[in-house]
């Protein structure tokens, strides 16, 4: 019997789960949260310590994962604003449906923002959101209704919503076929209610004191922002528990592959989302497959999320389409070993192009590619004269900066590729303070063409050693390796002149009506 396939995929969820507590190189924030449902999936299968998103921005990452290829091989799916799905590109859910005999369905978010929302998984045809979409605004909903009915009652309303959405798929699917179901709540994407980490989940912001990476201010306002985000991670874990309950009730849990992960790192935090540093690209990943994945394994192999395209095709009994250039994970999954299983899985390539179209004059992207190995991150910034987080609008010496409220709530007022929120507001308005200025410059300042960080001595990637003669051999080796991979996979940044990403429709003004809808809607 073919296995069912379930993907639980959170928006903007980095490597934050209690299963990672104490694992070398993972965030100390994990000490403050309990994620029993994710931890159970990991304990019953494999926990991956080096999983990275192919791009630290929603649509390109999801395009890459669904198509099983690098994001620059997905046409207009490789950008966020202005993205459009090319139906000629096969995706693993549609291939499983067409050639593998699978029933497919999804709840909440699979592929967006995009002008053809969720098209790589059938769009509206395969959507199961009959009970609503309020889980995507978890803390806003619970805070609002909690004032009247109590917090726990308000939470239960959202748990009931996600349970009913899952059931709507489970009850209408054909039971004589295997299924592929995607559950993708977007609550971990901004915005969330300020103070909700403490109010809804009892996460004390000041318990984060001394646990902030070196590029983030260790002040109450920023710690509160992180605590609120961690609360949303707990809400996702509760929803994951409901998903498992419904699979058990349907008698399908033990014949189901479960993949749990997220599309990139925390939003609104410096150097995270839209950046190729670890905090932007690293994600949680657990895989449970009874009878195939040995329980209790902790795997250190590097995994690019796009690897699941061909892997899940193979798991569903079909040959991956020829265009799926990603590497299959099956040998790692079938192994009984922990640690480094496949010695060739010692790197991941990541990158980005356009996020917010208006972020720079001329509606231009900020093109980057990076090679992540065990001890080093090497980054090429192809256009170092551009601002990585977007133009600093109204932040000149004689200009009036946006208000705190605007910076908290509107990503478009300045530095548009840095998500809005209290951390951005605090850092922008205090950017000239002596203790904040260097952190602000790391976050928003222009960057050289090459960056190289030695993670053995600099785990927070604060000191760029690309120009240090002592690291020249490492720099040259990693540059050659990265460029060879980009050339092998026809990256337009190397193979086209002019590059498509500098021209319409990849660059240029967006459809503002579409943008207003897609950016602020979940």
Short mmCIF file of C-alpha atoms in Angstrom, two decimals:
data_model
loop_
_atom_site.label_atom_id
_atom_site.label_comp_id
_atom_site.label_asym_id
_atom_site.label_seq_id
_atom_site.Cartn_x
_atom_site.Cartn_y
_atom_site.Cartn_z
CA UNK A 1 0.00 0.00 0.00
CA UNK A 2 1.32 3.43 -0.90
CA UNK A 3 1.91 5.74 2.07
CA UNK A 4 -0.13 8.86 2.61
CA UNK A 5 1.90 12.07 2.66
CA UNK A 6 1.21 15.00 5.00
CA UNK A 7 3.23 18.20 4.99
CA UNK A 8 2.82 20.51 7.99
CA UNK A 9 4.50 23.69 6.84
CA UNK A 10 4.58 26.89 8.88
CA UNK A 11 5.13 30.39 7.54
CA UNK A 12 8.31 32.15 8.72
CA UNK A 13 9.19 29.37 11.20
CA UNK A 14 12.89 29.02 11.81
CA UNK A 15 14.62 26.31 13.85
CA UNK A 16 12.57 26.81 17.02
CA UNK A 17 11.33 23.72 18.85
CA UNK A 18 12.18 22.13 22.15
CA UNK A 19 13.52 19.07 20.32
CA UNK A 20 16.52 21.22 19.35
CA UNK A 21 17.30 22.15 22.93
CA UNK A 22 20.95 21.49 23.70
CA UNK A 23 21.91 20.61 20.13
CA UNK A 24 25.12 22.39 19.20
CA UNK A 25 24.62 25.47 17.05
CA UNK A 26 20.88 25.84 17.66
CA UNK A 27 19.24 28.85 19.27
CA UNK A 28 19.09 29.24 23.06
CA UNK A 29 15.54 30.48 22.53
CA UNK A 30 14.56 26.81 22.37
CA UNK A 31 15.22 26.59 26.12
CA UNK A 32 12.08 28.65 26.76
CA UNK A 33 9.49 26.74 24.73
CA UNK A 34 7.86 23.32 24.75
CA UNK A 35 6.70 21.87 21.43
CA UNK A 36 5.53 18.36 22.39
CA UNK A 37 3.84 17.57 19.08
CA UNK A 38 6.82 18.44 16.90
CA UNK A 39 9.07 16.66 19.38
CA UNK A 40 6.91 13.52 19.15
CA UNK A 41 7.16 13.47 15.34
CA UNK A 42 10.94 13.84 15.66
CA UNK A 43 11.17 11.09 18.29
CA UNK A 44 9.09 8.73 16.15
CA UNK A 45 11.25 9.49 13.12
CA UNK A 46 14.24 11.71 12.37
CA UNK A 47 15.19 15.19 13.53
CA UNK A 48 17.34 17.17 11.07
CA UNK A 49 19.84 19.67 12.46
CA UNK A 50 21.00 21.25 9.19
CA UNK A 51 17.88 21.88 7.12
CA UNK A 52 17.82 25.17 5.22
CA UNK A 53 15.34 26.98 3.02
CA UNK A 54 16.48 27.45 -0.59
CA UNK A 55 15.44 31.11 -0.33
CA UNK A 56 14.59 33.10 2.83
CA UNK A 57 11.37 34.52 1.39
CA UNK A 58 7.95 32.85 1.15
CA UNK A 59 7.09 32.36 -2.51
CA UNK A 60 10.55 31.47 -3.88
CA UNK A 61 11.13 28.95 -1.09
CA UNK A 62 7.77 27.29 -1.67
CA UNK A 63 8.25 27.33 -5.45
CA UNK A 64 11.57 25.57 -5.00
CA UNK A 65 10.22 22.95 -2.59
CA UNK A 66 7.12 22.15 -4.63
CA UNK A 67 9.03 21.95 -7.92
CA UNK A 68 12.08 20.18 -6.51
CA UNK A 69 14.50 22.58 -8.15
CA UNK A 70 16.44 25.73 -7.33
CA UNK A 71 14.26 28.81 -6.99
CA UNK A 72 15.80 30.47 -10.06
CA UNK A 73 14.54 27.51 -12.10
CA UNK A 74 10.87 28.27 -11.30
CA UNK A 75 10.21 31.17 -13.68
CA UNK A 76 8.25 33.98 -12.03
CA UNK A 77 7.91 31.75 -8.97
CA UNK A 78 11.44 32.87 -8.11
CA UNK A 79 10.30 36.31 -6.92
CA UNK A 80 7.72 37.35 -4.36
CA UNK A 81 5.96 40.44 -5.69
CA UNK A 82 4.75 39.75 -9.21
CA UNK A 83 5.11 35.98 -8.89
CA UNK A 84 3.07 33.82 -11.23
CA UNK A 85 3.05 30.03 -11.39
CA UNK A 86 4.08 28.44 -14.68
CA UNK A 87 1.84 25.39 -15.15
CA UNK A 88 4.49 23.79 -17.37
CA UNK A 89 6.65 23.27 -14.25
CA UNK A 90 5.67 19.99 -12.56
CA UNK A 91 5.21 19.91 -8.79
CA UNK A 92 5.25 16.89 -6.54
CA UNK A 93 1.59 17.18 -5.36
CA UNK A 94 0.20 17.47 -8.89
CA UNK A 95 2.49 14.70 -10.12
CA UNK A 96 1.34 12.44 -7.28
CA UNK A 97 -2.25 13.19 -8.25
CA UNK A 98 -1.78 12.73 -11.99
CA UNK A 99 0.59 9.76 -12.07
CA UNK A 100 0.51 8.28 -8.59
CA UNK A 101 -3.22 7.98 -7.96
CA UNK A 102 -3.17 10.31 -4.95
CA UNK A 103 -6.00 12.44 -3.62
CA UNK A 104 -4.59 15.90 -2.83
CA UNK A 105 -5.81 18.74 -0.65
CA UNK A 106 -4.59 21.72 1.32
CA UNK A 107 -5.63 23.98 4.17
CA UNK A 108 -4.39 27.55 4.70
CA UNK A 109 -1.24 28.48 2.76
CA UNK A 110 0.72 26.43 0.25
CA UNK A 111 2.05 28.90 -2.34
CA UNK A 112 1.60 32.66 -2.00
CA UNK A 113 1.72 35.59 -2.23
CA UNK A 114 1.28 35.12 -5.95
CA UNK A 115 -1.10 36.03 -8.72
CA UNK A 116 -2.06 32.35 -9.02
CA UNK A 117 -2.42 31.51 -5.34
CA UNK A 118 -1.73 27.88 -4.41
CA UNK A 119 -1.63 26.89 -8.11
CA UNK A 120 1.24 24.39 -7.60
CA UNK A 121 -1.18 22.34 -5.48
CA UNK A 122 -4.37 22.75 -7.44
CA UNK A 123 -5.50 26.18 -6.25
CA UNK A 124 -9.13 26.55 -5.23
CA UNK A 125 -9.98 23.08 -6.56
CA UNK A 126 -8.05 21.34 -3.77
CA UNK A 127 -8.62 23.88 -0.96
CA UNK A 128 -10.25 22.79 2.32
CA UNK A 129 -10.89 25.93 4.36
CA UNK A 130 -14.60 25.55 4.94
CA UNK A 131 -14.33 26.27 8.66
CA UNK A 132 -12.42 29.52 8.11
CA UNK A 133 -8.98 31.10 8.02
CA UNK A 134 -8.82 32.71 11.46
CA UNK A 135 -5.95 30.49 12.64
CA UNK A 136 -3.73 32.60 10.37
CA UNK A 137 -4.37 35.54 12.72
CA UNK A 138 -4.05 33.50 15.88
CA UNK A 139 -3.02 36.05 18.49
CA UNK A 140 -5.24 38.83 17.12
CA UNK A 141 -8.25 36.52 17.23
CA UNK A 142 -7.51 35.11 20.69
CA UNK A 143 -6.71 38.52 22.18
CA UNK A 144 -9.90 40.04 20.81
CA UNK A 145 -12.28 37.25 21.79
CA UNK A 146 -10.34 36.33 24.91
CA UNK A 147 -11.31 39.64 26.49
CA UNK A 148 -14.95 38.53 26.29
CA UNK A 149 -14.87 34.74 26.61
CA UNK A 150 -11.49 33.97 28.16
CA UNK A 151 -8.21 33.09 26.51
CA UNK A 152 -8.54 29.32 26.62
CA UNK A 153 -12.05 29.43 25.15
CA UNK A 154 -10.84 31.67 22.34
CA UNK A 155 -7.96 29.29 21.63
CA UNK A 156 -10.35 26.37 21.49
CA UNK A 157 -12.35 28.13 18.78
CA UNK A 158 -9.27 28.22 16.59
CA UNK A 159 -8.34 24.64 17.40
CA UNK A 160 -11.87 23.68 16.35
CA UNK A 161 -11.43 25.61 13.10
CA UNK A 162 -8.27 23.80 12.10
CA UNK A 163 -9.77 20.45 13.20
CA UNK A 164 -12.85 21.04 11.05
CA UNK A 165 -10.75 22.10 8.07
CA UNK A 166 -8.67 18.93 8.33
CA UNK A 167 -11.81 16.82 8.74
CA UNK A 168 -13.37 18.41 5.67
CA UNK A 169 -10.56 16.86 3.64
CA UNK A 170 -10.45 13.56 5.50
CA UNK A 171 -14.21 13.01 5.16
CA UNK A 172 -14.51 13.87 1.46
CA UNK A 173 -11.39 12.15 0.09
CA UNK A 174 -11.70 8.84 -1.69
CA UNK A 175 -10.69 6.17 0.80
CA UNK A 176 -9.54 3.76 -1.91
CA UNK A 177 -6.64 6.07 -2.74
CA UNK A 178 -3.63 7.37 -0.82
CA UNK A 179 -3.66 11.08 -0.09
CA UNK A 180 -1.25 14.00 -0.04
CA UNK A 181 -2.39 16.79 2.27
CA UNK A 182 -0.69 20.12 3.04
CA UNK A 183 -1.50 21.94 6.27
CA UNK A 184 0.07 25.40 6.20
CA UNK A 185 -1.05 27.93 8.83
CA UNK A 186 0.43 31.41 8.41
CA UNK A 187 0.15 32.66 12.00
CA UNK A 188 3.94 32.76 12.47
CA UNK A 189 4.03 35.38 9.72
CA UNK A 190 3.52 38.92 10.93
CA UNK A 191 1.59 40.51 12.30
CA UNK A 192 0.94 39.24 15.80
CA UNK A 193 -0.45 40.88 18.91
CA UNK A 194 2.11 42.76 20.97
CA UNK A 195 2.57 41.20 24.41
CA UNK A 196 0.86 37.97 23.34
CA UNK A 197 3.84 35.76 24.15
CA UNK A 198 3.37 36.56 27.83
CA UNK A 199 -0.39 37.04 27.84
CA UNK A 200 -1.31 33.88 25.90
CA UNK A 201 1.62 31.53 26.50
CA UNK A 202 3.36 32.79 29.66
CA UNK A 203 6.67 33.39 27.86
CA UNK A 204 8.42 36.10 29.87
CA UNK A 205 10.34 38.39 27.49
CA UNK A 206 13.01 39.04 30.08
CA UNK A 207 13.79 35.33 30.29
CA UNK A 208 15.39 35.98 26.89
CA UNK A 209 17.94 38.32 28.46
CA UNK A 210 21.43 37.11 27.59
CA UNK A 211 20.04 34.79 24.91
CA UNK A 212 20.05 37.21 21.98
CA UNK A 213 22.53 36.80 19.11
CA UNK A 214 25.24 39.43 18.89
CA UNK A 215 23.58 41.31 16.02
CA UNK A 216 20.38 41.98 17.99
CA UNK A 217 19.86 44.55 20.75
CA UNK A 218 19.32 42.77 24.07
CA UNK A 219 16.59 45.12 25.29
CA UNK A 220 13.08 44.51 26.58
CA UNK A 221 11.30 45.72 23.43
CA UNK A 222 13.19 43.32 21.20
CA UNK A 223 12.93 40.45 23.66
CA UNK A 224 9.17 40.99 23.82
CA UNK A 225 8.97 40.85 20.03
CA UNK A 226 10.80 37.51 20.03
CA UNK A 227 8.63 36.18 22.88
CA UNK A 228 5.49 37.03 20.91
CA UNK A 229 6.87 35.15 17.91
CA UNK A 230 7.72 32.11 20.02
CA UNK A 231 4.11 32.11 21.20
CA UNK A 232 3.00 31.79 17.59
CA UNK A 233 5.37 28.83 17.22
CA UNK A 234 3.55 27.19 20.15
CA UNK A 235 0.20 27.82 18.46
CA UNK A 236 1.49 26.04 15.34
CA UNK A 237 2.58 23.11 17.51
CA UNK A 238 -0.89 22.87 19.05
CA UNK A 239 -2.38 22.78 15.55
CA UNK A 240 0.10 20.07 14.61
CA UNK A 241 -1.21 18.02 17.52
CA UNK A 242 -4.75 18.33 16.16
CA UNK A 243 -3.53 17.18 12.74
CA UNK A 244 -2.02 14.07 14.34
CA UNK A 245 -5.23 13.41 16.30
CA UNK A 246 -7.31 13.50 13.13
CA UNK A 247 -4.94 11.17 11.31
CA UNK A 248 -5.22 8.74 14.22
CA UNK A 249 -9.02 8.97 14.30
CA UNK A 250 -9.11 8.19 10.59
CA UNK A 251 -6.84 5.19 11.13
CA UNK A 252 -4.23 6.63 8.81
CA UNK A 253 -1.46 7.76 11.14
CA UNK A 254 0.69 4.65 10.84
CA UNK A 255 0.51 4.67 7.03
CA UNK A 256 1.44 8.32 6.68
CA UNK A 257 4.70 10.10 5.99
CA UNK A 258 4.69 13.33 8.00
CA UNK A 259 7.07 16.15 7.10
CA UNK A 260 7.09 19.14 9.47
CA UNK A 261 9.03 22.29 8.59
CA UNK A 262 8.80 25.99 7.70
CA UNK A 263 9.76 28.25 4.82
CA UNK A 264 12.47 30.45 6.43
CA UNK A 265 13.43 32.35 9.56
CA UNK A 266 11.74 34.83 11.88
CA UNK A 267 10.31 38.01 10.27
CA UNK A 268 11.02 41.56 11.41
CA UNK A 269 14.30 40.65 13.08
CA UNK A 270 17.63 41.99 11.77
CA UNK A 271 19.58 39.70 9.41
CA UNK A 272 16.83 37.07 9.43
CA UNK A 273 14.07 36.83 6.81
CA UNK A 274 15.33 38.02 3.40
CA UNK A 275 18.93 37.37 4.44
CA UNK A 276 21.23 34.43 3.71
CA UNK A 277 22.63 34.20 7.23
CA UNK A 278 21.64 31.20 9.34
CA UNK A 279 18.83 32.94 11.21
CA UNK A 280 17.20 33.69 7.85
CA UNK A 281 17.58 30.28 6.21
CA UNK A 282 17.69 27.61 8.91
CA UNK A 283 14.43 25.77 9.57
CA UNK A 284 13.10 23.05 11.80
CA UNK A 285 12.62 19.68 10.12
CA UNK A 286 11.29 16.36 11.35
CA UNK A 287 10.22 13.38 9.24
CA UNK A 288 8.16 10.42 10.47
CA UNK A 289 7.68 7.41 8.20
CA UNK A 290 6.76 4.21 10.08
CA UNK A 291 8.64 1.20 8.86
CA UNK A 292 11.12 3.25 6.87
CA UNK A 293 12.59 6.01 9.07
CA UNK A 294 14.14 4.52 12.17
CA UNK A 295 12.73 6.31 15.28
CA UNK A 296 14.92 8.55 17.40
CA UNK A 297 17.50 9.51 14.80
CA UNK A 298 19.23 12.91 14.82
CA UNK A 299 20.64 13.62 11.37
CA UNK A 300 23.34 16.21 10.65
CA UNK A 301 23.30 15.96 6.85
CA UNK A 302 22.64 19.24 5.07
CA UNK A 303 19.16 19.30 3.56
CA UNK A 304 17.76 21.84 1.14
CA UNK A 305 13.95 21.87 1.39
CA UNK A 306 13.75 21.52 -2.38
CA UNK A 307 15.02 17.95 -1.89
CA UNK A 308 11.49 16.96 -0.88
CA UNK A 309 10.23 17.40 -4.45
CA UNK A 310 11.89 14.29 -5.88
CA UNK A 311 11.90 12.51 -2.51
CA UNK A 312 8.12 12.58 -2.10
CA UNK A 313 7.62 11.60 -5.73
CA UNK A 314 9.74 8.53 -5.10
CA UNK A 315 7.92 7.81 -1.83
CA UNK A 316 4.65 7.90 -3.77
CA UNK A 317 5.89 5.35 -6.27
CA UNK A 318 6.53 7.63 -9.26
CA UNK A 319 9.72 8.68 -10.96
CA UNK A 320 10.44 12.38 -10.35
CA UNK A 321 10.06 14.55 -13.47
CA UNK A 322 13.29 15.26 -15.32
CA UNK A 323 13.27 18.92 -14.31
CA UNK A 324 13.53 18.13 -10.60
CA UNK A 325 17.21 18.93 -10.11
CA UNK A 326 17.22 18.50 -6.31
CA UNK A 327 18.91 15.55 -4.62
CA UNK A 328 16.70 12.75 -3.30
CA UNK A 329 16.72 12.25 0.45
CA UNK A 330 15.69 8.60 0.30
CA UNK A 331 19.12 7.11 1.13
CA UNK A 332 19.29 9.27 4.27
CA UNK A 333 15.72 8.46 5.29
CA UNK A 334 16.22 4.71 4.83
CA UNK A 335 19.49 4.65 6.76
CA UNK A 336 19.47 3.63 10.41
CA UNK A 337 22.39 5.93 11.26
CA UNK A 338 22.44 9.25 13.07
CA UNK A 339 24.98 12.03 12.64
CA UNK A 340 26.40 12.60 9.15
CA UNK A 341 24.87 9.84 7.01
CA UNK A 342 25.80 10.85 3.47
CA UNK A 343 29.27 12.49 3.31
CA UNK A 344 28.30 14.30 0.11
CA UNK A 345 25.52 16.17 1.89
CA UNK A 346 27.91 18.76 3.28
CA UNK A 347 26.43 21.97 1.84
CA UNK A 348 23.33 23.91 0.85
CA UNK A 349 23.08 26.70 -1.72
CA UNK A 350 20.66 29.52 -0.93
CA UNK A 351 19.76 32.78 -2.63
CA UNK A 352 17.30 35.58 -3.20
CA UNK A 353 16.16 38.04 -5.82
CA UNK A 354 13.15 40.34 -5.56
CA UNK A 355 10.99 40.52 -2.46
CA UNK A 356 9.11 43.84 -2.19
CA UNK A 357 9.13 45.40 -5.66
CA UNK A 358 9.24 48.99 -4.43
CA UNK A 359 12.12 48.35 -2.03
CA UNK A 360 14.66 50.01 -4.34
CA UNK A 361 14.66 52.73 -6.96
CA UNK A 362 13.79 51.23 -10.33
CA UNK A 363 11.92 48.33 -8.64
CA UNK A 364 15.16 46.34 -8.64
CA UNK A 365 16.04 43.21 -6.62
CA UNK A 366 18.90 42.57 -4.23
CA UNK A 367 20.56 39.51 -5.82
CA UNK A 368 22.49 37.17 -3.55
CA UNK A 369 23.70 33.58 -3.57
CA UNK A 370 25.34 31.73 -0.68
CA UNK A 371 27.09 28.48 0.07
CA UNK A 372 26.61 27.10 3.59
CA UNK A 373 29.00 24.42 4.81
CA UNK A 374 29.58 23.03 8.28
CA UNK A 375 32.07 25.70 9.35
CA UNK A 376 31.51 28.58 6.92
CA UNK A 377 28.97 30.79 5.20
CA UNK A 378 30.14 32.33 1.92
CA UNK A 379 27.89 34.96 0.27
CA UNK A 380 28.07 36.79 -3.06
CA UNK A 381 26.16 40.08 -3.23
CA UNK A 382 25.95 40.64 -6.99
CA UNK A 383 24.91 44.31 -6.70
CA UNK A 384 26.72 45.70 -3.63
CA UNK A 385 25.81 49.29 -4.50
CA UNK A 386 22.17 48.55 -3.67
CA UNK A 387 20.65 48.58 -0.19
CA UNK A 388 20.08 44.99 0.98
CA UNK A 389 16.96 45.76 3.03
CA UNK A 390 15.67 48.39 0.64
CA UNK A 391 16.28 52.10 0.22
CA UNK A 392 16.42 54.04 3.53
CA UNK A 393 13.51 56.32 2.66
CA UNK A 394 13.22 59.35 4.96
CA UNK A 395 16.21 58.25 7.01
CA UNK A 396 18.65 60.92 5.84
CA UNK A 397 20.24 63.39 8.30
CA UNK A 398 17.75 66.15 7.51
CA UNK A 399 14.68 63.99 7.02
CA UNK A 400 11.83 63.15 9.37
CA UNK A 401 11.77 59.38 9.91
CA UNK A 402 8.53 57.40 9.88
CA UNK A 403 6.69 57.19 13.16
CA UNK A 404 7.07 54.28 15.56
CA UNK A 405 3.51 53.24 14.76
CA UNK A 406 4.15 53.25 11.01
CA UNK A 407 7.36 51.25 11.37
CA UNK A 408 5.52 48.72 13.53
CA UNK A 409 2.62 48.21 11.17
CA UNK A 410 3.57 49.08 7.59
CA UNK A 411 6.50 47.41 5.79
CA UNK A 412 6.35 49.99 3.00
CA UNK A 413 7.40 53.15 4.86
CA UNK A 414 11.15 52.45 4.60
CA UNK A 415 13.63 49.54 4.32
CA UNK A 416 10.83 47.57 2.68
CA UNK A 417 12.61 44.21 2.62
CA UNK A 418 12.84 44.28 6.43
CA UNK A 419 9.46 43.23 7.80
CA UNK A 420 7.63 45.69 10.02
CA UNK A 421 7.40 45.24 13.78
CA UNK A 422 8.58 46.59 17.13
CA UNK A 423 12.19 45.47 16.59
CA UNK A 424 12.48 47.32 13.28
CA UNK A 425 10.80 50.39 14.78
CA UNK A 426 13.08 50.43 17.81
CA UNK A 427 16.28 49.97 15.80
CA UNK A 428 15.41 52.50 13.08
CA UNK A 429 14.50 55.23 15.55
CA UNK A 430 17.59 54.57 17.69
CA UNK A 431 19.94 53.97 14.76
CA UNK A 432 22.22 56.88 15.68
CA UNK A 433 22.71 55.80 19.31
CA UNK A 434 26.29 54.68 19.86
CA UNK A 435 25.37 51.17 21.02
CA UNK A 436 22.73 50.65 18.30
CA UNK A 437 24.45 52.16 15.25
CA UNK A 438 26.80 49.21 14.55
CA UNK A 439 23.91 46.72 14.85
CA UNK A 440 21.73 48.85 12.58
CA UNK A 441 24.54 49.05 10.02
CA UNK A 442 24.91 45.25 10.09
CA UNK A 443 21.18 44.93 9.46
CA UNK A 444 20.51 47.65 6.88
CA UNK A 445 23.84 48.98 5.61
CA UNK A 446 25.37 48.22 2.24
CA UNK A 447 27.46 45.07 2.03
CA UNK A 448 30.59 44.18 0.07
CA UNK A 449 30.45 41.86 -2.91
CA UNK A 450 31.76 38.94 -0.86
CA UNK A 451 31.08 37.87 2.71
CA UNK A 452 32.73 34.97 4.51
CA UNK A 453 32.11 33.95 8.11
CA UNK A 454 33.99 31.37 10.17
CA UNK A 455 31.24 29.85 12.31
CA UNK A 456 33.74 28.03 14.51
CA UNK A 457 34.89 31.31 16.05
CA UNK A 458 32.08 33.63 14.95
CA UNK A 459 28.73 31.82 15.33
CA UNK A 460 26.77 35.08 15.01
CA UNK A 461 28.47 35.96 11.69
CA UNK A 462 29.61 39.37 12.87
CA UNK A 463 33.09 39.50 11.31
CA UNK A 464 33.44 39.27 7.56
CA UNK A 465 36.80 37.63 6.79
CA UNK A 466 36.44 37.55 2.98
CA UNK A 467 39.32 40.02 2.61
CA UNK A 468 41.49 38.42 5.31
CA UNK A 469 44.59 36.81 3.72
CA UNK A 470 44.45 34.04 6.32
CA UNK A 471 41.14 32.88 4.79
CA UNK A 472 42.01 33.31 1.11
CA UNK A 473 42.20 29.57 0.46
CA UNK A 474 38.77 29.04 2.02
CA UNK A 475 37.27 31.99 0.15
CA UNK A 476 38.65 30.87 -3.20
CA UNK A 477 37.54 27.28 -2.70
CA UNK A 478 34.00 28.25 -1.68
CA UNK A 479 33.66 30.80 -4.48
CA UNK A 480 34.69 28.20 -7.05
CA UNK A 481 32.33 25.61 -5.58
CA UNK A 482 29.38 28.00 -5.45
CA UNK A 483 29.89 29.34 -8.98
CA UNK A 484 30.22 25.81 -10.35
CA UNK A 485 26.86 24.85 -8.84
CA UNK A 486 25.20 28.00 -10.17
CA UNK A 487 26.57 27.34 -13.65
CA UNK A 488 25.56 23.67 -13.55
CA UNK A 489 21.99 24.67 -12.75
CA UNK A 490 21.79 27.58 -15.23
CA UNK A 491 21.47 30.42 -12.76
CA UNK A 492 20.57 33.51 -14.83
CA UNK A 493 22.94 35.58 -12.69
CA UNK A 494 25.79 33.74 -14.37
CA UNK A 495 24.36 32.59 -17.68
CA UNK A 496 22.43 35.65 -18.94
CA UNK A 497 23.53 39.15 -19.95
CA UNK A 498 21.45 41.10 -19.26
CA UNK A 499 20.04 38.99 -16.46
CA UNK A 500 16.27 38.48 -16.52
CA UNK A 501 15.98 39.63 -12.91
CA UNK A 502 16.99 43.15 -13.96
CA UNK A 503 14.17 43.35 -16.54
CA UNK A 504 10.38 43.24 -16.57
CA UNK A 505 8.42 41.25 -15.50
CA UNK A 506 10.99 40.13 -12.90
CA UNK A 507 11.76 43.78 -12.15
CA UNK A 508 9.73 46.91 -12.79
CA UNK A 509 6.56 48.26 -11.19
CA UNK A 510 4.11 45.74 -9.72
CA UNK A 511 0.39 45.53 -10.05
CA UNK A 512 -0.42 47.74 -7.05
CA UNK A 513 -3.97 46.47 -6.73
CA UNK A 514 -2.71 42.88 -6.57
CA UNK A 515 -0.02 43.91 -4.11
CA UNK A 516 -2.42 45.60 -1.71
CA UNK A 517 -4.49 42.42 -1.61
CA UNK A 518 -1.80 39.77 -1.50
CA UNK A 519 0.67 41.42 0.86
CA UNK A 520 -1.73 42.11 3.66
CA UNK A 521 -3.99 39.07 3.17
CA UNK A 522 -3.04 35.64 4.46
#
